[in-house]
Structures are given as structure tokens and as C-alpha cells.
Short mmCIF file of C-alpha atoms and ligand atoms in Angstrom, two decimals:
data_model
loop_
_atom_site.label_atom_id
_atom_site.label_comp_id
_atom_site.label_asym_id
_atom_site.label_seq_id
_atom_site.Cartn_x
_atom_site.Cartn_y
_atom_site.Cartn_z
CA MET A 976 78.10 6.56 144.98
CA SER A 977 77.45 9.38 142.14
CA PHE A 978 77.57 8.07 138.35
CA PRO A 979 79.19 10.14 135.76
CA LYS A 980 77.36 13.14 134.29
CA GLY A 981 75.01 12.01 131.59
CA PHE A 982 75.11 8.35 132.59
CA LEU A 983 72.36 6.25 130.87
CA TRP A 984 69.68 4.38 132.99
CA GLY A 985 67.43 2.27 131.01
CA THR A 986 65.98 -1.07 130.63
CA ALA A 987 66.66 -3.56 127.95
CA SER A 988 64.27 -5.94 126.09
CA ALA A 989 63.91 -8.18 123.10
CA SER A 990 61.41 -8.28 120.35
CA PHE A 991 60.42 -12.05 120.82
CA GLN A 992 60.25 -11.89 124.62
CA ILE A 993 57.71 -8.97 124.67
CA GLU A 994 55.79 -8.31 121.37
CA GLY A 995 53.43 -11.35 120.86
CA ALA A 996 51.48 -10.51 117.58
CA TRP A 997 53.41 -13.32 116.19
CA ASP A 998 51.53 -13.82 112.81
CA GLN A 999 49.76 -10.28 112.67
CA ASP A 1000 49.91 -7.71 110.16
CA GLY A 1001 52.26 -9.52 107.93
CA LYS A 1002 55.12 -10.89 110.06
CA GLY A 1003 56.40 -13.81 108.96
CA GLU A 1004 57.48 -16.73 111.08
CA SER A 1005 60.54 -16.75 113.25
CA ILE A 1006 62.80 -19.90 114.45
CA TRP A 1007 61.42 -19.35 117.56
CA ASP A 1008 57.97 -19.14 116.87
CA ARG A 1009 58.71 -22.61 115.03
CA PHE A 1010 60.75 -23.72 118.21
CA SER A 1011 58.03 -22.59 120.53
CA HIS A 1012 55.40 -24.43 118.86
CA THR A 1013 57.43 -27.48 118.78
CA PRO A 1014 56.05 -29.87 121.59
CA GLY A 1015 58.55 -30.51 124.40
CA LYS A 1016 60.86 -27.51 123.61
CA ILE A 1017 59.76 -24.98 125.92
CA LYS A 1018 58.66 -25.29 129.55
CA LYS A 1019 54.72 -25.80 130.14
CA SER A 1020 54.64 -25.51 126.37
CA CYS A 1021 54.50 -21.79 126.64
CA THR A 1022 54.84 -19.82 123.48
CA GLY A 1023 55.72 -16.17 122.39
CA ASP A 1024 52.47 -15.89 120.75
CA VAL A 1025 50.91 -13.15 122.88
CA ALA A 1026 53.82 -12.95 125.46
CA CYS A 1027 53.61 -9.42 126.80
CA ASP A 1028 51.65 -7.90 124.05
CA PHE A 1029 53.92 -5.04 123.58
CA TYR A 1030 52.69 -5.04 120.04
CA HIS A 1031 49.61 -3.48 121.29
CA ARG A 1032 50.63 -2.08 124.75
CA TYR A 1033 53.70 -0.35 123.54
CA ALA A 1034 52.56 2.98 124.59
CA GLU A 1035 51.67 1.97 128.22
CA ASP A 1036 55.03 0.28 128.80
CA ILE A 1037 57.14 3.31 127.18
CA ARG A 1038 54.85 5.55 129.67
CA THR A 1039 55.94 3.28 132.49
CA GLN A 1040 59.72 3.96 131.38
CA ALA A 1041 58.89 7.67 131.45
CA GLU A 1042 57.33 7.81 134.87
CA LEU A 1043 60.43 5.91 136.43
CA GLY A 1044 62.60 8.59 134.92
CA LEU A 1045 64.63 6.50 132.64
CA ASN A 1046 66.52 8.21 129.75
CA ALA A 1047 67.46 5.45 127.62
CA SER A 1048 65.57 2.03 126.25
CA ARG A 1049 66.90 -0.87 124.72
CA ILE A 1050 64.64 -2.63 122.21
CA SER A 1051 65.18 -5.19 119.26
CA LEU A 1052 63.69 -5.27 116.01
CA SER A 1053 62.15 -8.48 114.69
CA TRP A 1054 63.59 -9.40 111.30
CA PRO A 1055 60.79 -11.46 109.96
CA ARG A 1056 58.37 -8.32 111.17
CA ILE A 1057 60.20 -6.20 108.82
CA MET A 1058 61.00 -8.73 105.94
CA PRO A 1059 58.75 -11.73 106.36
CA ALA A 1060 60.98 -14.11 104.62
CA GLY A 1061 64.08 -12.87 105.53
CA LYS A 1062 65.11 -11.47 102.18
CA GLY A 1063 63.38 -9.86 99.49
CA SER A 1064 59.91 -7.93 100.10
CA ILE A 1065 59.49 -5.76 102.94
CA ASN A 1066 56.54 -5.55 105.23
CA PRO A 1067 55.46 -1.89 105.61
CA LYS A 1068 53.21 -2.70 108.48
CA GLY A 1069 56.15 -3.92 110.62
CA ILE A 1070 58.24 -0.81 109.59
CA ASP A 1071 55.23 1.32 110.75
CA PHE A 1072 55.21 -0.56 113.93
CA TYR A 1073 58.75 0.27 114.83
CA LYS A 1074 58.26 4.14 113.77
CA ARG A 1075 55.37 4.17 116.12
CA VAL A 1076 57.76 2.92 119.07
CA LEU A 1077 60.45 4.94 118.18
CA ASP A 1078 58.32 8.20 118.00
CA GLU A 1079 57.13 7.20 121.36
CA LEU A 1080 60.40 6.87 123.05
CA LEU A 1081 61.56 9.95 121.50
CA ALA A 1082 58.58 11.93 122.33
CA ARG A 1083 58.95 10.93 126.10
CA ASN A 1084 62.88 12.09 125.89
CA ILE A 1085 63.99 8.65 126.07
CA GLU A 1086 66.94 7.54 123.80
CA PRO A 1087 66.36 4.67 121.75
CA TRP A 1088 69.20 1.66 121.58
CA VAL A 1089 68.20 -0.70 118.86
CA THR A 1090 69.59 -4.22 118.45
CA LEU A 1091 69.31 -5.55 114.77
CA TYR A 1092 69.20 -9.10 115.77
CA HIS A 1093 67.98 -10.70 119.44
CA TRP A 1094 67.74 -14.32 118.08
CA ASP A 1095 64.35 -14.30 116.18
CA LEU A 1096 65.62 -15.39 112.73
CA PRO A 1097 63.43 -15.66 110.02
CA GLN A 1098 62.33 -19.38 109.58
CA PRO A 1099 62.63 -19.32 105.66
CA LEU A 1100 66.53 -18.55 106.42
CA GLU A 1101 66.71 -21.40 108.91
CA ASP A 1102 65.01 -23.62 106.13
CA ILE A 1103 68.11 -22.98 103.95
CA GLY A 1104 70.54 -23.70 106.21
CA GLY A 1105 70.52 -21.17 108.91
CA TRP A 1106 73.43 -19.39 110.34
CA PRO A 1107 75.95 -22.03 109.11
CA ASN A 1108 75.02 -21.01 105.68
CA ARG A 1109 77.40 -18.37 104.55
CA ASP A 1110 74.64 -16.55 102.34
CA LEU A 1111 73.28 -15.40 105.55
CA ALA A 1112 75.90 -12.76 105.97
CA ASN A 1113 74.93 -11.12 102.94
CA TYR A 1114 71.15 -11.47 103.71
CA PHE A 1115 71.84 -9.95 107.21
CA ARG A 1116 73.85 -7.16 105.56
CA ASP A 1117 70.72 -6.35 103.36
CA TYR A 1118 68.51 -6.44 106.26
CA ALA A 1119 70.75 -4.07 108.55
CA ALA A 1120 70.74 -1.68 105.33
CA ILE A 1121 67.29 -1.58 105.21
CA CYS A 1122 66.75 -1.13 108.92
CA ALA A 1123 69.15 1.89 108.90
CA ASP A 1124 67.37 3.20 105.85
CA TYR A 1125 63.98 3.38 107.26
CA LEU A 1126 64.51 3.71 110.89
CA GLY A 1127 67.84 5.71 111.20
CA ASP A 1128 66.62 8.96 111.15
CA ARG A 1129 65.16 7.88 114.91
CA VAL A 1130 67.94 5.75 115.92
CA GLY A 1131 71.20 7.11 117.07
CA HIS A 1132 72.92 3.92 118.73
CA TRP A 1133 72.46 0.50 117.15
CA MET A 1134 73.73 -2.80 118.32
CA VAL A 1135 74.35 -5.22 115.53
CA PHE A 1136 73.54 -8.57 117.74
CA ASN A 1137 72.82 -9.66 121.04
CA GLU A 1138 74.95 -12.31 122.37
CA PRO A 1139 76.26 -13.75 119.33
CA TRP A 1140 77.88 -16.56 121.67
CA ILE A 1141 74.79 -17.75 123.32
CA PHE A 1142 72.92 -17.98 120.07
CA THR A 1143 75.21 -19.80 118.07
CA VAL A 1144 76.23 -22.12 121.09
CA LEU A 1145 72.66 -22.73 122.67
CA GLY A 1146 70.97 -22.68 119.04
CA TYR A 1147 73.56 -24.82 116.92
CA LEU A 1148 75.64 -26.92 119.67
CA GLN A 1149 73.45 -27.35 122.52
CA GLY A 1150 70.00 -27.36 121.06
CA ALA A 1151 68.64 -25.81 123.97
CA HIS A 1152 67.53 -22.59 121.90
CA ALA A 1153 66.10 -22.20 118.37
CA PRO A 1154 66.93 -23.81 115.91
CA GLY A 1155 67.41 -26.62 118.69
CA ARG A 1156 70.39 -28.24 116.43
CA ARG A 1157 73.08 -30.32 117.86
CA ASP A 1158 76.04 -30.45 115.57
CA ILE A 1159 79.12 -29.10 116.27
CA ALA A 1160 80.48 -28.42 113.06
CA ALA A 1161 77.31 -26.43 112.10
CA ALA A 1162 77.93 -24.43 115.33
CA LEU A 1163 81.40 -23.61 114.23
CA ARG A 1164 80.35 -22.65 111.03
CA ALA A 1165 77.49 -20.54 112.47
CA MET A 1166 80.04 -18.54 114.43
CA HIS A 1167 82.05 -17.78 111.78
CA VAL A 1168 79.25 -16.72 109.36
CA VAL A 1169 78.03 -14.60 112.42
CA ASN A 1170 81.25 -12.85 112.70
CA LEU A 1171 81.01 -12.10 108.77
CA ALA A 1172 77.57 -10.89 109.13
CA GLN A 1173 78.64 -8.51 112.09
CA GLY A 1174 81.59 -7.00 109.90
CA LEU A 1175 78.96 -6.38 107.01
CA GLY A 1176 76.39 -5.22 109.65
CA VAL A 1177 78.36 -2.62 111.14
CA ARG A 1178 79.51 -1.32 107.44
CA ALA A 1179 75.96 -1.37 106.43
CA LEU A 1180 74.86 1.01 109.37
CA ARG A 1181 77.65 3.14 108.86
CA GLU A 1182 77.08 3.61 105.23
CA ALA A 1183 73.50 4.36 105.62
CA ARG A 1184 72.00 8.01 104.54
CA HIS A 1185 71.44 8.54 108.35
CA LYS A 1186 74.53 8.60 109.96
CA PRO A 1187 74.31 6.78 113.31
CA ALA A 1188 75.95 8.17 116.49
CA ALA A 1189 77.56 4.90 117.30
CA VAL A 1190 77.45 1.17 116.29
CA GLY A 1191 78.26 -1.66 118.98
CA THR A 1192 77.14 -5.17 119.73
CA ALA A 1193 75.90 -6.60 123.09
CA PHE A 1194 78.26 -9.41 124.20
CA SER A 1195 77.23 -12.09 126.65
CA MET A 1196 80.06 -11.95 129.24
CA SER A 1197 81.05 -13.60 132.28
CA SER A 1198 84.08 -13.08 134.69
CA VAL A 1199 85.91 -16.49 134.56
CA HIS A 1200 87.40 -17.76 137.67
CA PRO A 1201 89.79 -20.97 137.92
CA ALA A 1202 88.63 -23.55 140.42
CA THR A 1203 91.93 -23.72 142.08
CA GLY A 1204 94.89 -21.74 141.92
CA SER A 1205 96.80 -24.72 139.79
CA GLU A 1206 98.71 -23.63 136.65
CA ASP A 1207 96.26 -26.02 134.32
CA ASP A 1208 93.02 -24.41 135.99
CA ARG A 1209 94.14 -21.07 135.43
CA ALA A 1210 95.20 -21.87 131.73
CA ALA A 1211 91.66 -23.49 131.51
CA ALA A 1212 90.20 -20.17 132.65
CA THR A 1213 92.27 -18.24 129.97
CA ARG A 1214 91.08 -20.58 127.33
CA TRP A 1215 87.20 -20.21 128.45
CA HIS A 1216 87.55 -16.45 128.87
CA ARG A 1217 88.73 -16.09 125.28
CA PHE A 1218 86.17 -18.44 123.86
CA CYS A 1219 83.07 -17.24 125.77
CA ASN A 1220 83.93 -13.34 126.06
CA LEU A 1221 86.15 -12.81 122.94
CA LEU A 1222 85.08 -14.98 120.12
CA PHE A 1223 82.78 -12.18 118.72
CA LEU A 1224 84.74 -9.44 119.93
CA ASP A 1225 88.44 -9.73 119.35
CA THR A 1226 87.50 -10.53 115.86
CA VAL A 1227 85.49 -7.31 115.01
CA MET A 1228 88.04 -5.18 116.95
CA LYS A 1229 91.11 -6.57 115.73
CA GLY A 1230 90.69 -8.65 112.79
CA ARG A 1231 91.67 -12.02 114.19
CA TYR A 1232 90.26 -15.02 116.20
CA PRO A 1233 91.58 -15.32 119.80
CA GLU A 1234 93.68 -18.46 120.39
CA ILE A 1235 91.25 -20.68 122.27
CA ASP A 1236 92.45 -24.33 121.14
CA THR A 1237 95.88 -24.91 121.22
CA ARG A 1238 95.38 -28.14 119.22
CA ARG A 1239 93.62 -26.42 116.02
CA ALA A 1240 94.45 -23.16 114.32
CA PRO A 1241 91.32 -20.69 114.00
CA GLU A 1242 91.64 -20.95 110.34
CA GLU A 1243 90.72 -24.36 110.27
CA MET A 1244 88.56 -24.56 113.05
CA PHE A 1245 86.04 -21.89 111.48
CA ASP A 1246 86.83 -22.70 107.72
CA VAL A 1247 88.19 -19.08 107.31
CA ARG A 1248 88.46 -18.25 103.78
CA ALA A 1249 90.55 -15.73 101.82
CA GLY A 1250 89.34 -12.17 102.54
CA ASP A 1251 86.98 -13.29 105.44
CA MET A 1252 89.02 -11.52 108.33
CA GLU A 1253 89.33 -8.25 106.46
CA ILE A 1254 85.17 -8.28 106.33
CA ILE A 1255 85.33 -9.20 109.85
CA LEU A 1256 87.54 -6.37 111.18
CA ALA A 1257 85.01 -3.50 111.63
CA PRO A 1258 86.19 -1.82 115.18
CA LEU A 1259 83.04 -1.08 117.08
CA ASP A 1260 82.07 2.32 118.63
CA PHE A 1261 81.31 1.06 121.86
CA ILE A 1262 81.10 -2.51 123.60
CA GLY A 1263 78.02 -3.74 125.10
CA ILE A 1264 78.33 -5.85 127.95
CA ASN A 1265 75.77 -8.38 129.05
CA LEU A 1266 76.66 -9.96 132.48
CA TYR A 1267 74.97 -11.84 135.00
CA SER A 1268 77.30 -13.91 137.01
CA ARG A 1269 80.56 -15.50 137.00
CA THR A 1270 82.01 -18.99 135.73
CA VAL A 1271 84.09 -21.33 137.56
CA VAL A 1272 85.95 -23.63 135.52
CA ALA A 1273 88.54 -26.45 135.79
CA ASP A 1274 91.00 -28.07 133.46
CA ASP A 1275 89.68 -31.58 132.44
CA LYS A 1276 91.32 -33.58 129.68
CA ASN A 1277 88.30 -35.68 129.16
CA ARG A 1278 86.17 -32.71 128.15
CA GLU A 1279 85.87 -32.38 124.42
CA THR A 1280 85.31 -28.79 124.34
CA LEU A 1281 88.59 -26.99 125.01
CA ASN A 1282 89.41 -29.54 128.04
CA VAL A 1283 87.22 -27.28 130.28
CA ARG A 1284 84.76 -28.38 132.85
CA GLN A 1285 82.44 -26.12 134.39
CA VAL A 1286 82.47 -26.14 138.30
CA HIS A 1287 79.36 -25.12 140.27
CA PRO A 1288 80.59 -23.29 143.55
CA GLU A 1289 78.95 -24.07 146.67
CA THR A 1290 76.68 -21.17 147.61
CA LYS A 1291 73.12 -20.25 148.53
CA ASN A 1292 73.42 -17.02 147.27
CA ARG A 1293 71.32 -17.84 143.90
CA THR A 1294 68.49 -16.29 141.98
CA ASP A 1295 65.54 -18.45 141.24
CA PHE A 1296 66.91 -19.33 137.92
CA GLY A 1297 69.95 -20.90 140.02
CA TRP A 1298 72.60 -18.33 138.75
CA GLU A 1299 75.03 -17.51 141.25
CA VAL A 1300 74.74 -13.79 142.76
CA TYR A 1301 78.45 -12.66 142.09
CA PRO A 1302 78.39 -8.84 142.25
CA ALA A 1303 82.09 -8.60 141.57
CA ALA A 1304 82.06 -10.20 138.21
CA LEU A 1305 80.68 -6.88 136.85
CA SER A 1306 83.75 -4.94 138.00
CA GLU A 1307 86.07 -7.51 137.05
CA ILE A 1308 84.84 -7.58 133.61
CA ALA A 1309 84.36 -3.93 132.98
CA LEU A 1310 87.85 -3.36 134.00
CA SER A 1311 89.28 -6.36 131.81
CA ILE A 1312 87.54 -5.12 128.95
CA ALA A 1313 88.57 -1.62 129.74
CA LYS A 1314 92.14 -2.88 129.85
CA ASP A 1315 91.96 -4.68 126.65
CA TYR A 1316 90.15 -2.20 124.60
CA PRO A 1317 91.38 1.05 125.74
CA GLY A 1318 89.47 4.34 124.61
CA VAL A 1319 86.40 2.61 123.76
CA PRO A 1320 83.41 3.47 125.76
CA LEU A 1321 81.64 0.56 127.66
CA TYR A 1322 77.74 0.05 128.08
CA ILE A 1323 76.19 -2.46 130.62
CA THR A 1324 73.64 -3.49 128.02
CA GLU A 1325 72.01 -6.22 130.40
CA ASN A 1326 72.63 -7.14 133.97
CA GLY A 1327 69.59 -8.26 136.30
CA CYS A 1328 68.27 -11.18 138.08
CA SER A 1329 64.89 -13.52 138.38
CA TYR A 1330 63.07 -13.65 141.36
CA GLY A 1331 59.56 -14.90 141.31
CA ASP A 1332 57.96 -12.62 143.69
CA ALA A 1333 53.92 -11.59 142.93
CA PRO A 1334 51.83 -9.08 144.07
CA GLY A 1335 50.25 -9.28 147.54
CA ALA A 1336 46.69 -8.57 148.14
CA ASP A 1337 47.45 -4.86 148.29
CA GLY A 1338 48.90 -5.34 144.70
CA ARG A 1339 52.43 -4.35 146.14
CA VAL A 1340 55.16 -6.65 144.90
CA ARG A 1341 57.96 -6.49 147.61
CA ASP A 1342 61.12 -7.94 145.81
CA GLU A 1343 63.84 -7.14 148.16
CA ARG A 1344 66.21 -9.67 146.91
CA ARG A 1345 66.35 -7.82 143.47
CA ILE A 1346 66.81 -4.70 145.24
CA ASP A 1347 69.71 -6.16 146.96
CA PHE A 1348 70.89 -7.77 143.87
CA ASN A 1349 70.80 -4.40 142.00
CA ARG A 1350 72.69 -2.36 144.96
CA ARG A 1351 75.44 -4.62 144.99
CA TYR A 1352 76.11 -5.07 141.25
CA LEU A 1353 75.88 -1.18 140.98
CA ALA A 1354 78.05 -0.64 143.62
CA GLU A 1355 80.72 -2.98 141.95
CA LEU A 1356 79.79 -0.94 138.57
CA TRP A 1357 80.76 2.25 140.19
CA ARG A 1358 83.89 0.87 141.87
CA ALA A 1359 85.06 -0.22 138.23
CA ILE A 1360 84.13 3.33 136.77
CA GLN A 1361 86.15 4.82 139.85
CA ALA A 1362 89.17 2.76 139.06
CA GLY A 1363 89.00 3.79 135.21
CA ALA A 1364 86.60 1.90 133.43
CA ASP A 1365 84.88 4.06 130.79
CA VAL A 1366 81.53 2.97 131.47
CA ARG A 1367 78.72 5.22 130.23
CA GLY A 1368 75.38 3.61 130.84
CA TYR A 1369 73.38 0.62 132.38
CA PHE A 1370 70.35 -1.27 130.96
CA HIS A 1371 68.41 -3.14 133.42
CA TRP A 1372 67.22 -6.57 132.17
CA THR A 1373 64.46 -6.04 131.75
CA LEU A 1374 61.10 -3.93 132.18
CA THR A 1375 58.30 -6.35 132.29
CA ASP A 1376 58.66 -9.97 133.22
CA ASN A 1377 58.51 -11.52 129.92
CA PHE A 1378 59.02 -14.74 127.89
CA GLU A 1379 62.34 -16.16 128.77
CA TRP A 1380 63.35 -18.48 126.14
CA ALA A 1381 63.21 -21.92 126.99
CA GLU A 1382 62.10 -21.37 130.39
CA GLY A 1383 58.68 -19.80 129.14
CA PHE A 1384 57.06 -17.66 131.61
CA GLU A 1385 58.87 -19.32 134.68
CA GLN A 1386 61.47 -16.88 134.94
CA ARG A 1387 60.86 -13.25 136.07
CA PHE A 1388 63.26 -10.67 135.47
CA GLY A 1389 61.17 -7.65 135.52
CA LEU A 1390 61.26 -4.36 137.63
CA VAL A 1391 57.49 -4.53 136.51
CA TYR A 1392 55.42 -7.78 137.18
CA CYS A 1393 53.20 -8.91 134.43
CA ASP A 1394 50.20 -11.04 134.97
CA PHE A 1395 50.16 -13.15 131.61
CA ASP A 1396 46.61 -13.94 132.12
CA THR A 1397 45.35 -10.23 132.03
CA GLN A 1398 48.31 -8.38 130.89
CA ARG A 1399 48.01 -6.09 133.81
CA ARG A 1400 51.52 -4.49 135.16
CA TYR A 1401 52.37 -4.07 138.60
CA VAL A 1402 55.40 -1.96 139.12
CA LYS A 1403 57.52 -3.82 141.72
CA ASP A 1404 59.51 -2.47 144.77
CA SER A 1405 62.62 -2.82 142.66
CA GLY A 1406 61.21 -0.55 139.85
CA ARG A 1407 60.50 2.11 142.42
CA TRP A 1408 63.92 1.97 143.72
CA TYR A 1409 65.57 1.83 140.36
CA SER A 1410 63.72 5.07 139.34
CA GLY A 1411 65.32 6.91 142.31
CA ILE A 1412 68.70 5.51 141.37
CA ALA A 1413 68.01 6.76 137.78
CA ARG A 1414 66.56 10.19 138.81
CA SER A 1415 69.59 10.97 141.28
CA ASN A 1416 72.01 9.71 139.12
CA ALA A 1417 73.41 8.06 142.39
CA LEU A 1418 73.32 4.93 144.59
CA ASP A 1419 73.27 5.02 148.41
CA PHE A 1420 75.89 2.67 149.31
CA ASP A 1421 78.30 2.62 152.09
CA PRO A 1422 81.84 1.96 150.62
CA ASN A 1423 82.55 -0.03 153.67
CA GLU A 1424 79.91 -2.20 153.53
CA LYS A 1425 80.79 -5.96 153.14
CA MET A 1426 79.94 -7.19 149.72
C1 FCB B 976 70.23 -13.13 128.16
C2 FCB B 976 69.48 -12.57 127.05
C3 FCB B 976 68.34 -11.88 127.14
C4 FCB B 976 67.45 -12.48 128.63
C5 FCB B 976 68.48 -12.71 129.57
C6 FCB B 976 68.03 -13.24 130.95
O1 FCB B 976 71.29 -13.93 127.84
O2 FCB B 976 69.97 -11.75 126.00
O3 FCB B 976 67.08 -11.99 125.98
O4 FCB B 976 66.98 -13.87 128.36
O5 FCB B 976 69.61 -13.25 129.27
#
């Protein structure tokens, strides 16, 4: 299965999950620092204080990417490292750090793909209300302009946000992620402010003196299946698809909220004010898809959120995180997004799996399950491309095992094992396997093989 010429093969990462150095060289506190320093929030009281120590070991990790033959790398910038208070003064040492990282990638012919915001909001901005506060849209615009101004000569491809749905829902509705709030009204306001910030962020990047090659966002997506063929369940699946896959995509691309709740108009639900939708409309140059699995839903009138209940299908085929292995989800979503947004290039900005395999006595990590997962998902990706989806790159989540948010260091998603006590890295069997795919731009897979 050959992939299109010039296809990008990379890994994806996020500042908070790998950098560590949480209070070094002038960095400000982020909501994830505060959250992980609060007892009871993270499994085994893990923090991101050191994480993979990427702040000091970036050269080694970038060398590994080059040795694996990867040609692109997705990283994110820490807002509080660049602007400790979230607004006002800039931290030159933070800017210098990212210049060094970007220079290292460029020197090794690895294209940097940079996300402005992968969840580490400066704590001072949470202290004035966080994302539900409309002022944050403007502060975000200023931050985006500064990133473009100082780093734009080194970055061609920007992503404004990583998974806006996840950080608004888990952070403000469910409370499982920072800042740990459980407030439906705040969550709805946060969603709208993030949509405003996205529109302003896209413009700020495009108006910068260094013109970007392309601006997009990495959206969390899942292929939504109805639990049964009933009309009600199918309608529930449509509602859920619009809510979790399109809430930040239809808005930026089409300047309108998708219809998700028949009981309430979006204008009322999101407190849309005059002129907001004009700000929000800022069509992206590419769509980033982060996809791990599918979601099965049923209609349930007793459920407050859209009358939708999630159903957990019976299957033994789950990763160590408990996420269902469902490779066809990738082709289903790629084809559905390609159909809904014709002419817009797609990139898989995240896909991967958590398996806990550790090094054997010989130092080798025999993570066959990850290789099997990747083979099947990539075969589905190839099928989607054959069927017409314009997918131009794939970023595996992730290079090194890292801080997996509320799970702490329990879930290992890396192609490279990280021993968090010694910071020693071990390239897993899957890393070598992925290197072969990247170098040959092809996957060894019999199309007749049963999935
Ligand atoms: C995604 C996040 C990423 C990582 C993976 C496993 O939702 O974007 O940071 O945690 O899940």
C-alpha cells in the first residue's frame, strides 16, 4: 500500500506532556501545573514538573526522529513559557527555547508543525475566569500574533488549537482535566469564547509579517455509530457527531453552529452576540484530525446532554487505556470530513494507542500490539485515500511515552519507551517498524487481509 508522493510521516507531542522545567527560565504557572499540584487530581499524584525533560533533552529526541527517518514533527508551544502572565510581557528565554527546538528540527530536515495551544493555559488567565471569560479571545489573539512574529520565520504550518472540544468539555463540564470545573453554563461559554479565539487566532497568524504556508486546527474526532438501526438511535448518532466532531469545525469553516439540540437555538445556548459569527468564520487551509476510536451512542430521553447515552460495545479488543481498537473509524471519519469539506487537505494530526510494554532484559521493547494497531489503522487510512480523501500526512501520537494528563505516567503511547526515573529512552519495536513505513512511504499489507 503506497502513500501519495510527499506524504508526511511524523510524531505529535504537546508542551506540557513532555517539557518539564515547569518553573525554569521565567516560565509562568499553567492551569496544568496548578491542577497536577492539587492532591487527588492526577493518578499517583504525578506532575508535569519534569515529564520527559524535553526542555533539556530536545536535541536527543529530535535526533531520534531524524534517525527514524521522519520528515515532520508536531509540537506545541507553552503559552506561559512565552508569556508568563498570559498577557503583557514576553519571556525572552521561552522564545529562545522554541527557536532552538525549531532550528534543530529544520537542521535535520524535519518540517515543524506547531500548535499554539495544547491545553496549558496561563494560570493568571484562569484566575480572571478562564475560557468562559470573553476577554480571553483577545488575549489569545495577542499571543498568536507574538508567536507568529517571533517564530513565524521558522514555522510554515500552524495549528491554532488542539482538540477544543476536549479541553472545554473535560476542563469545564466534567472537571477531569484542568482547571477541573464542573459547570455547564461555564462550559458553553468557554466553547463560544474558544470559537472566537480560533477565528482571531487564524487571522493573527495570517496577518503576521512572516506569511504561513497553512493554518489549521487539530480537532478531536470519533466515528459515531448508532447502537441499533432504530430511527431514534440514528438521530442520536447524528446529534453526537455534530456536537463532538463539528462544534469547532463548522463554525470556523462555515460561520455557523451545527444544529445539535432541537430544544435550543445555538444563539441562545452559546450566548452569541452581534458580530460574533463574522469573527468566528475564518476558513482553515487544512483540517487536522485526531482520531483514536469510534463512539457508539443510543437515544436516551433521561440524559440531559442531547438525550444521548454512550454505549460500550462488547469487545476484548481494547488498548491498555480501555479504548476500543476500531481501525475503520479512521477511514470513516476521513471520508466523511472529505465529503463535507471538499477541497480542504486533511492531515491525521494524532492517532495511536496505549500499551504498557516495558524493555526486556536485553533492552528491547516487544510491543507487537502497537505494531498491529498501527498496521490496521494505516491500512484504513490508505483505503480512505484510495477512495478519494485528500489526506497528506500522518502524525503518530507520540514519540516518547509522556505525561498522559489525568492518567499521569500510567498510559504509554510512545514509539520510544521512557524510563521516567533515569530519563533513558529505548526505541520500541514499533518505532523501528514505523521508521520502515516512513522511509518506504508504503505499508506492507495484503488488501484481502480481514480487518
Ligand atoms: C489526545 C490529546 C493528546 C494525548 C492523546 C492520547 O486527546 O490531544 O494530548 O493525550 O489524546
